[in-house]
Structures are given as structure tokens and as C-alpha cells.
GROMACS .gro file of C-alpha atoms in nm:
model
  316
    1MET     CA    1  -1.743  16.584 -12.371
    2THR     CA    2  -2.070  16.726 -12.507
    3PHE     CA    3  -2.233  17.046 -12.384
    4TRP     CA    4  -2.501  16.857 -12.193
    5LYS     CA    5  -2.246  16.631 -12.025
    6LEU     CA    6  -2.056  16.942 -11.913
    7PHE     CA    7  -2.383  17.097 -11.802
    8LEU     CA    8  -2.464  16.792 -11.592
    9GLU     CA    9  -2.114  16.785 -11.448
   10MET     CA   10  -2.162  17.144 -11.332
   11TRP     CA   11  -2.433  17.033 -11.089
   12TYR     CA   12  -2.204  16.772 -10.937
   13ILE     CA   13  -1.933  17.035 -10.895
   14LEU     CA   14  -2.179  17.265 -10.718
   15ILE     CA   15  -2.269  16.980 -10.484
   16ALA     CA   16  -1.896  16.929 -10.425
   17PHE     CA   17  -1.862  17.290 -10.308
   18ILE     CA   18  -2.147  17.240 -10.058
   19LEU     CA   19  -1.973  16.927  -9.929
   20LEU     CA   20  -1.642  17.114  -9.907
   21ALA     CA   21  -1.814  17.383  -9.701
   22SER     CA   22  -1.947  17.105  -9.476
   23ALA     CA   23  -1.592  16.973  -9.432
   24ILE     CA   24  -1.452  17.316  -9.340
   25ASN     CA   25  -1.735  17.410  -9.103
   26GLY     CA   26  -1.729  17.064  -8.947
   27TYR     CA   27  -1.358  17.101  -8.877
   28LYS     CA   28  -1.418  17.441  -8.717
   29SER     CA   29  -1.717  17.345  -8.503
   30VAL     CA   30  -1.637  16.993  -8.384
   31GLU     CA   31  -1.419  16.968  -8.075
   32GLY     CA   32  -1.140  16.720  -8.012
   33ASN     CA   33  -0.978  16.478  -8.251
   34ARG     CA   34  -1.314  16.385  -8.402
   35LYS     CA   35  -1.297  16.700  -8.613
   36TYR     CA   36  -1.034  16.533  -8.833
   37GLY     CA   37  -1.268  16.246  -8.911
   38VAL     CA   38  -1.556  16.485  -8.984
   39PHE     CA   39  -1.336  16.689  -9.217
   40ALA     CA   40  -1.202  16.375  -9.390
   41PHE     CA   41  -1.551  16.233  -9.453
   42TRP     CA   42  -1.697  16.542  -9.617
   43PHE     CA   43  -1.374  16.627  -9.799
   44ILE     CA   44  -1.354  16.279  -9.953
   45LEU     CA   45  -1.718  16.300 -10.056
   46ALA     CA   46  -1.651  16.642 -10.213
   47LEU     CA   47  -1.365  16.487 -10.412
   48LEU     CA   48  -1.588  16.206 -10.537
   49PHE     CA   49  -1.861  16.443 -10.652
   50GLY     CA   50  -1.632  16.708 -10.797
   51LEU     CA   51  -1.349  16.504 -10.946
   52GLY     CA   52  -1.490  16.151 -10.960
   53PRO     CA   53  -1.485  16.121 -11.342
   54VAL     CA   54  -1.115  16.209 -11.364
   55ILE     CA   55  -1.005  15.995 -11.069
   56PRO     CA   56  -0.921  15.630 -11.153
   57ASP     CA   57  -1.202  15.390 -11.062
   58ALA     CA   58  -0.980  15.193 -10.824
   59ILE     CA   59  -0.900  15.508 -10.624
   60ASN     CA   60  -1.268  15.603 -10.621
   61GLY     CA   61  -1.341  15.260 -10.474
   62VAL     CA   62  -1.078  15.303 -10.204
   63LEU     CA   63  -1.219  15.644 -10.114
   64VAL     CA   64  -1.567  15.493 -10.078
   65ILE     CA   65  -1.425  15.229  -9.844
   66PHE     CA   66  -1.271  15.507  -9.633
   67LEU     CA   67  -1.614  15.673  -9.615
   68GLY     CA   68  -1.756  15.348  -9.481
   69ILE     CA   69  -1.481  15.321  -9.220
   70LEU     CA   70  -1.530  15.680  -9.102
   71SER     CA   71  -1.904  15.624  -9.081
   72ALA     CA   72  -1.862  15.295  -8.891
   73LEU     CA   73  -1.641  15.476  -8.641
   74LYS     CA   74  -1.934  15.716  -8.582
   75LEU     CA   75  -1.724  16.019  -8.665
   76VAL     CA   76  -2.002  16.191  -8.858
   77ASN     CA   77  -2.283  16.179  -8.602
   78ILE     CA   78  -2.545  16.453  -8.584
   79THR     CA   79  -2.367  16.670  -8.328
   80ASP     CA   80  -2.211  17.013  -8.295
   81ILE     CA   81  -2.444  17.164  -8.556
   82SER     CA   82  -2.581  17.509  -8.482
   83GLU     CA   83  -2.959  17.519  -8.452
   84VAL     CA   84  -3.179  17.790  -8.598
   85ALA     CA   85  -3.325  18.009  -8.323
   86GLN     CA   86  -3.682  17.914  -8.233
   87SER     CA   87  -3.785  18.281  -8.242
   88PHE     CA   88  -3.666  18.303  -8.602
   89LYS     CA   89  -3.862  17.988  -8.690
   90ASP     CA   90  -4.180  18.128  -8.531
   91ASP     CA   91  -4.146  18.469  -8.697
   92SER     CA   92  -4.076  18.314  -9.037
   93SER     CA   93  -4.369  18.073  -9.004
   94THR     CA   94  -4.607  18.359  -8.925
   95LYS     CA   95  -4.470  18.580  -9.204
   96LEU     CA   96  -4.447  18.324  -9.484
   97GLY     CA   97  -4.735  18.091  -9.406
   98ASN     CA   98  -4.807  17.841  -9.682
   99MET     CA   99  -4.581  18.027  -9.926
  100ILE     CA  100  -4.292  17.827  -9.779
  101PHE     CA  101  -4.417  17.527  -9.981
  102ILE     CA  102  -4.380  17.709 -10.314
  103PRO     CA  103  -4.008  17.622 -10.362
  104SER     CA  104  -4.074  17.251 -10.303
  105ILE     CA  105  -4.371  17.251 -10.537
  106SER     CA  106  -4.173  17.441 -10.800
  107ILE     CA  107  -3.903  17.172 -10.792
  108ALA     CA  108  -4.159  16.898 -10.858
  109ILE     CA  109  -4.335  17.093 -11.134
  110GLY     CA  110  -4.003  17.211 -11.277
  111ALA     CA  111  -3.863  16.857 -11.297
  112PHE     CA  112  -4.168  16.744 -11.496
  113PHE     CA  113  -4.154  17.054 -11.717
  114PHE     CA  114  -3.784  17.030 -11.801
  115THR     CA  115  -3.805  16.655 -11.859
  116SER     CA  116  -4.076  16.726 -12.116
  117ILE     CA  117  -3.912  17.013 -12.305
  118LEU     CA  118  -3.540  16.932 -12.292
  119PRO     CA  119  -3.558  16.653 -12.554
  120MET     CA  120  -3.702  16.907 -12.799
  121PHE     CA  121  -3.403  17.139 -12.754
  122ALA     CA  122  -3.133  16.873 -12.717
  123LYS     CA  123  -3.255  16.673 -13.020
  124GLY     CA  124  -3.119  16.341 -12.902
  125ALA     CA  125  -2.804  16.483 -12.742
  126ILE     CA  126  -2.923  16.390 -12.391
  127GLY     CA  127  -2.943  16.024 -12.297
  128ASP     CA  128  -3.236  15.893 -12.096
  129ALA     CA  129  -3.008  15.832 -11.799
  130ASP     CA  130  -2.889  16.194 -11.791
  131LEU     CA  131  -3.218  16.363 -11.875
  132GLY     CA  132  -3.367  16.320 -11.528
  133TYR     CA  133  -3.055  16.448 -11.353
  134ILE     CA  134  -3.033  16.759 -11.570
  135ALA     CA  135  -3.406  16.829 -11.527
  136ILE     CA  136  -3.386  16.795 -11.149
  137GLY     CA  137  -3.081  17.024 -11.143
  138LEU     CA  138  -3.264  17.295 -11.338
  139ALA     CA  139  -3.577  17.250 -11.127
  140SER     CA  140  -3.370  17.284 -10.809
  141LEU     CA  141  -3.229  17.611 -10.944
  142VAL     CA  142  -3.584  17.733 -10.997
  143GLY     CA  143  -3.662  17.629 -10.639
  144VAL     CA  144  -3.364  17.823 -10.501
  145ILE     CA  145  -3.462  18.134 -10.701
  146SER     CA  146  -3.822  18.114 -10.577
  147LEU     CA  147  -3.696  18.063 -10.222
  148LYS     CA  148  -3.479  18.374 -10.244
  149MET     CA  149  -3.769  18.577 -10.385
  150ILE     CA  150  -4.001  18.466 -10.106
  151THR     CA  151  -3.763  18.489  -9.808
  152LYS     CA  152  -3.530  18.767  -9.935
  153MET     CA  153  -3.241  18.575  -9.781
  154PRO     CA  154  -2.883  18.639  -9.903
  155VAL     CA  155  -2.711  18.380 -10.120
  156SER     CA  156  -2.462  18.309  -9.841
  157ARG     CA  157  -2.752  18.194  -9.625
  158VAL     CA  158  -2.854  17.944  -9.893
  159VAL     CA  159  -2.506  17.791  -9.886
  160GLY     CA  160  -2.489  17.798  -9.506
  161ASP     CA  161  -2.827  17.631  -9.457
  162GLY     CA  162  -2.741  17.383  -9.730
  163GLU     CA  163  -2.425  17.264  -9.561
  164ARG     CA  164  -2.600  17.257  -9.222
  165LEU     CA  165  -2.868  17.028  -9.366
  166VAL     CA  166  -2.600  16.809  -9.524
  167ARG     CA  167  -2.419  16.767  -9.193
  168THR     CA  168  -2.750  16.703  -9.015
  169MET     CA  169  -2.820  16.410  -9.247
  170GLY     CA  170  -2.469  16.278  -9.182
  171SER     CA  171  -2.347  15.961  -9.349
  172THR     CA  172  -2.704  15.860  -9.441
  173LEU     CA  173  -2.673  16.119  -9.717
  174ILE     CA  174  -2.485  15.872  -9.937
  175LEU     CA  175  -2.701  15.568  -9.857
  176PRO     CA  176  -2.910  15.587 -10.180
  177GLN     CA  177  -2.598  15.590 -10.400
  178LEU     CA  178  -2.441  15.300 -10.214
  179LEU     CA  179  -2.760  15.092 -10.220
  180GLY     CA  180  -2.807  15.164 -10.589
  181ALA     CA  181  -2.455  15.036 -10.654
  182LEU     CA  182  -2.526  14.732 -10.438
  183GLY     CA  183  -2.830  14.649 -10.651
  184THR     CA  184  -2.610  14.653 -10.961
  185ILE     CA  185  -2.361  14.421 -10.790
  186PHE     CA  186  -2.638  14.179 -10.688
  187THR     CA  187  -2.768  14.169 -11.044
  188ALA     CA  188  -2.421  14.106 -11.190
  189ALA     CA  189  -2.369  13.830 -10.931
  190GLY     CA  190  -2.679  13.648 -11.059
  191LEU     CA  191  -2.904  13.700 -10.756
  192GLY     CA  192  -3.202  13.752 -10.987
  193GLU     CA  193  -3.162  13.404 -11.132
  194VAL     CA  194  -3.139  13.254 -10.782
  195ILE     CA  195  -3.460  13.429 -10.678
  196SER     CA  196  -3.628  13.307 -10.997
  197GLN     CA  197  -3.536  12.946 -10.918
  198VAL     CA  198  -3.665  12.975 -10.561
  199MET     CA  199  -3.992  13.140 -10.663
  200GLY     CA  200  -4.040  12.885 -10.942
  201SER     CA  201  -4.085  12.615 -10.678
  202MET     CA  202  -4.334  12.825 -10.480
  203ILE     CA  203  -4.560  12.987 -10.742
  204PRO     CA  204  -4.816  12.753 -10.905
  205GLU     CA  205  -4.736  12.706 -11.273
  206GLY     CA  206  -4.935  12.941 -11.495
  207SER     CA  207  -5.081  13.139 -11.204
  208ILE     CA  208  -5.089  13.503 -11.308
  209PHE     CA  209  -5.231  13.627 -10.977
  210PHE     CA  210  -4.967  13.462 -10.760
  211GLY     CA  211  -4.700  13.588 -10.999
  212VAL     CA  212  -4.830  13.942 -10.950
  213VAL     CA  213  -4.840  13.896 -10.572
  214ALA     CA  214  -4.482  13.769 -10.572
  215TYR     CA  215  -4.365  14.059 -10.790
  216CYS     CA  216  -4.527  14.334 -10.578
  217VAL     CA  217  -4.452  14.179 -10.238
  218GLY     CA  218  -4.102  14.084 -10.350
  219MET     CA  219  -4.035  14.444 -10.451
  220ALA     CA  220  -4.161  14.574 -10.116
  221ILE     CA  221  -3.962  14.323  -9.909
  222PHE     CA  222  -3.639  14.356 -10.105
  223THR     CA  223  -3.674  14.735 -10.089
  224MET     CA  224  -3.709  14.708  -9.711
  225ILE     CA  225  -3.386  14.508  -9.704
  226MET     CA  226  -3.200  14.736  -9.945
  227GLY     CA  227  -3.360  15.062  -9.837
  228ASN     CA  228  -3.393  15.165 -10.201
  229ALA     CA  229  -3.652  15.061 -10.460
  230PHE     CA  230  -3.417  15.140 -10.747
  231ALA     CA  231  -3.166  14.892 -10.609
  232ALA     CA  232  -3.437  14.627 -10.570
  233PHE     CA  233  -3.604  14.683 -10.906
  234THR     CA  234  -3.345  14.522 -11.133
  235VAL     CA  235  -3.298  14.217 -10.912
  236ILE     CA  236  -3.668  14.147 -10.855
  237THR     CA  237  -3.770  14.223 -11.213
  238VAL     CA  238  -3.510  13.978 -11.346
  239GLY     CA  239  -3.597  13.716 -11.084
  240ILE     CA  240  -3.977  13.749 -11.065
  241GLY     CA  241  -4.120  14.014 -11.294
  242ILE     CA  242  -3.998  13.880 -11.628
  243PRO     CA  243  -4.050  13.504 -11.575
  244PHE     CA  244  -4.375  13.515 -11.374
  245VAL     CA  245  -4.555  13.831 -11.493
  246MET     CA  246  -4.433  13.963 -11.828
  247SER     CA  247  -4.372  13.621 -11.985
  248GLN     CA  248  -4.739  13.540 -11.914
  249GLY     CA  249  -4.862  13.839 -12.113
  250GLY     CA  250  -4.830  14.121 -11.862
  251ASN     CA  251  -4.776  14.466 -12.012
  252PRO     CA  252  -4.412  14.539 -11.926
  253VAL     CA  253  -4.463  14.917 -11.905
  254ILE     CA  254  -4.759  14.898 -11.666
  255ALA     CA  255  -4.616  14.609 -11.464
  256SER     CA  256  -4.275  14.776 -11.426
  257ALA     CA  257  -4.423  15.110 -11.320
  258LEU     CA  258  -4.646  14.949 -11.059
  259ALA     CA  259  -4.362  14.727 -10.938
  260MET     CA  260  -4.148  15.033 -10.875
  261THR     CA  261  -4.419  15.208 -10.671
  262ALA     CA  262  -4.488  14.881 -10.489
  263GLY     CA  263  -4.123  14.898 -10.388
  264PHE     CA  264  -4.183  15.249 -10.257
  265CYS     CA  265  -4.441  15.096 -10.021
  266GLY     CA  266  -4.150  14.906  -9.871
  267THR     CA  267  -3.951  15.229  -9.845
  268LEU     CA  268  -4.215  15.362  -9.605
  269MET     CA  269  -4.166  15.068  -9.369
  270THR     CA  270  -3.790  15.034  -9.327
  271PRO     CA  271  -3.519  15.207  -9.124
  272MET     CA  272  -3.281  15.120  -9.410
  273ALA     CA  273  -3.438  15.412  -9.599
  274ALA     CA  274  -3.270  15.633  -9.343
  275ASN     CA  275  -3.282  15.955  -9.545
  276PHE     CA  276  -3.663  15.923  -9.568
  277ASN     CA  277  -3.754  15.779  -9.229
  278ILE     CA  278  -3.475  15.817  -8.972
  279VAL     CA  279  -3.332  16.161  -9.061
  280PRO     CA  280  -3.677  16.330  -9.053
  281ALA     CA  281  -3.741  16.174  -8.712
  282ASN     CA  282  -3.414  16.324  -8.588
  283LEU     CA  283  -3.493  16.662  -8.741
  284LEU     CA  284  -3.837  16.661  -8.576
  285ASN     CA  285  -3.688  16.554  -8.240
  286ALA     CA  286  -3.922  16.253  -8.231
  287LYS     CA  287  -3.913  16.032  -7.921
  288SER     CA  288  -3.818  15.730  -8.131
  289GLN     CA  289  -3.633  15.698  -8.460
  290ASN     CA  290  -3.907  15.461  -8.574
  291THR     CA  291  -4.195  15.703  -8.506
  292ILE     CA  292  -4.239  15.796  -8.872
  293ILE     CA  293  -4.225  15.430  -8.980
  294ARG     CA  294  -4.500  15.336  -8.733
  295TYR     CA  295  -4.734  15.601  -8.873
  296GLN     CA  296  -4.656  15.514  -9.234
  297THR     CA  297  -4.680  15.134  -9.214
  298PRO     CA  298  -5.063  15.095  -9.215
  299PHE     CA  299  -5.095  15.319  -9.521
  300ALA     CA  300  -4.805  15.140  -9.691
  301LEU     CA  301  -4.972  14.800  -9.646
  302VAL     CA  302  -5.302  14.928  -9.787
  303MET     CA  303  -5.120  15.074 -10.088
  304LEU     CA  304  -4.928  14.750 -10.140
  305VAL     CA  305  -5.250  14.547 -10.156
  306SER     CA  306  -5.391  14.808 -10.397
  307HIS     CA  307  -5.084  14.764 -10.619
  308ILE     CA  308  -5.144  14.391 -10.644
  309PHE     CA  309  -5.496  14.436 -10.777
  310LEU     CA  310  -5.398  14.728 -11.000
  311MET     CA  311  -5.123  14.524 -11.164
  312TYR     CA  312  -5.348  14.219 -11.201
  313PHE     CA  313  -5.632  14.410 -11.371
  314LEU     CA  314  -5.436  14.675 -11.562
  315ALA     CA  315  -5.132  14.483 -11.687
  316PHE     CA  316  -5.329  14.190 -11.830
   0.00000   0.00000   0.00000
């Protein structure tokens, strides 16, 4: 295993320790027999993140099925998690002000920075698939360091708040990974070809505009169903993007980029994107889990229409 592969694996192991802390604290704080299910869920997830590459694929699959069963039995609900005192929140808000956004901004800037410079140091040793993960890991480290400098909090507090946030998100934490895997399964099963055949009977032959509409709207709708634009991208690009947009002269780079962000418009409008829309509503104690979706939907529709015209005029 190369240095960069080991370096990447280190981040997964760190995540595994956070998940293990979630398992232990969940076992201690949850009352009744449900504590065994809470411990099992987070412990299994810690195993998958920490030891997944050395565990046989069949066993990994069985462990994922167990996660689904535990989640279906509602054993990992958002309960029995200690809340931060309101007085502490108010004092911290007054003291820190807008500086609290610095760690988040540093992660975004850091991810772009490391993605740009790592290829120069690695000299081809990092694959495109791993580059983003390594860059985000390094950027997150920068974010944690800036957070500690701003808040002066001890390292133990970072771990404690991290596992509390993990348990607050519950089983929705693993939804992006599962939906991404589902997109791969759909593609391997030939769903893209089926969609292509269906759309071929609906889109007028040679119509670039209707091909663009189908590509953008298809990405948004399939993302709403899947809850993840990355899962939808491969299926819709194979089924609609290639035969009805790119084969008619559309720039594949521009069309693909806009298709992905068109899918993100769908992310704003679906409860399936639970980690973006439902979990924040729970954290904000909103009256309805769909409150955030209702506010986002008008803007998402405007952006989706904008994507159609951007792809039509920029990709051709």
C-alpha cells in the first residue's frame, strides 16, 4: 500500500474512533434494552470504517444489512443525547460572533487549496478518486485547528461534540454512502439503458433543447428519488446525457458539470436527502421536518430553470 493510500486510510480510522466513542456513550446513556441496539449500530459502523478493507466483502455486506435492520427497528433514534446548555450557547455567540464561521470557511478554502497543490507533490501517486478525500481530510484538520484556536476548547471537547453530532444525525449519517452504492447497482443493472429507451420515445428526434430539458429535469427528479446527485449522475448521464445531449454536439465537460448541479437542485427539494434537509430541521427544533424543504423549493426551481438555459447556451 502506497504512502498516500495509508494516509487516506488514517482518516477513515479516525472516523472509526469517533463512531466507537458514539457506541460507548450511546450504551452508557440510553436506558433499557435499546442500548444494545444503539451500541451495535455504531460499533458495526466503526468496524466498517476502520477495518473495512481487511474484512471480506461478503462480511461487509452482511454488516451493512444488520445496520439496515437496526435502523428499521428505530433503535438509533435521536434520543437520550445531552444538549448543550442554552446559557453556554448565548455566551459563546456573544463572545465569538462571526468568527464561528471561520472553521467552516477554512474547510472549503482548504479543500480547494489542497486539491490544487497535492498533485504537484504526489506526482501522479494520488488517483483522481482519492485526491478529493485526502484534500477534504487535510482541510478538516485545518478547520479543527482553527476551531481550537478560536474557542480555546480542549481536544476532548472536540471528540465529545463530534460523537454527539454523529448520534444526533443517527442512521441518516450513512445515507449518502448507501445511495451512492445504490446508484452503482442501478447502473450495473442497466437502468440507464431502460431510461434511454423510454426517453427516446418522448424526446423529438434531433431536438437539442428538449434533450437538455430532459437531462436537467431528469437529474433533479432522480436525485429527489435517490436523495443523492452522485447516485443519480451515472444513471441519468448514461440514459439521457450521452444519447440526447453529448451525442448531438454538447460539450461533455460543461454539460456534465451543469447536470450535477441540476441534480443538487433536486437535493434541496427531497426528504430523501435527510442529512441536508431533515437532520437540520431536527437540530433547529423546527415545527415540521419539511420546513427547510418548503423554504428551499422555490429557489431550487428557479435554479433548475436557469440550469436548462445555461446548458443549452454554454454547452453548444
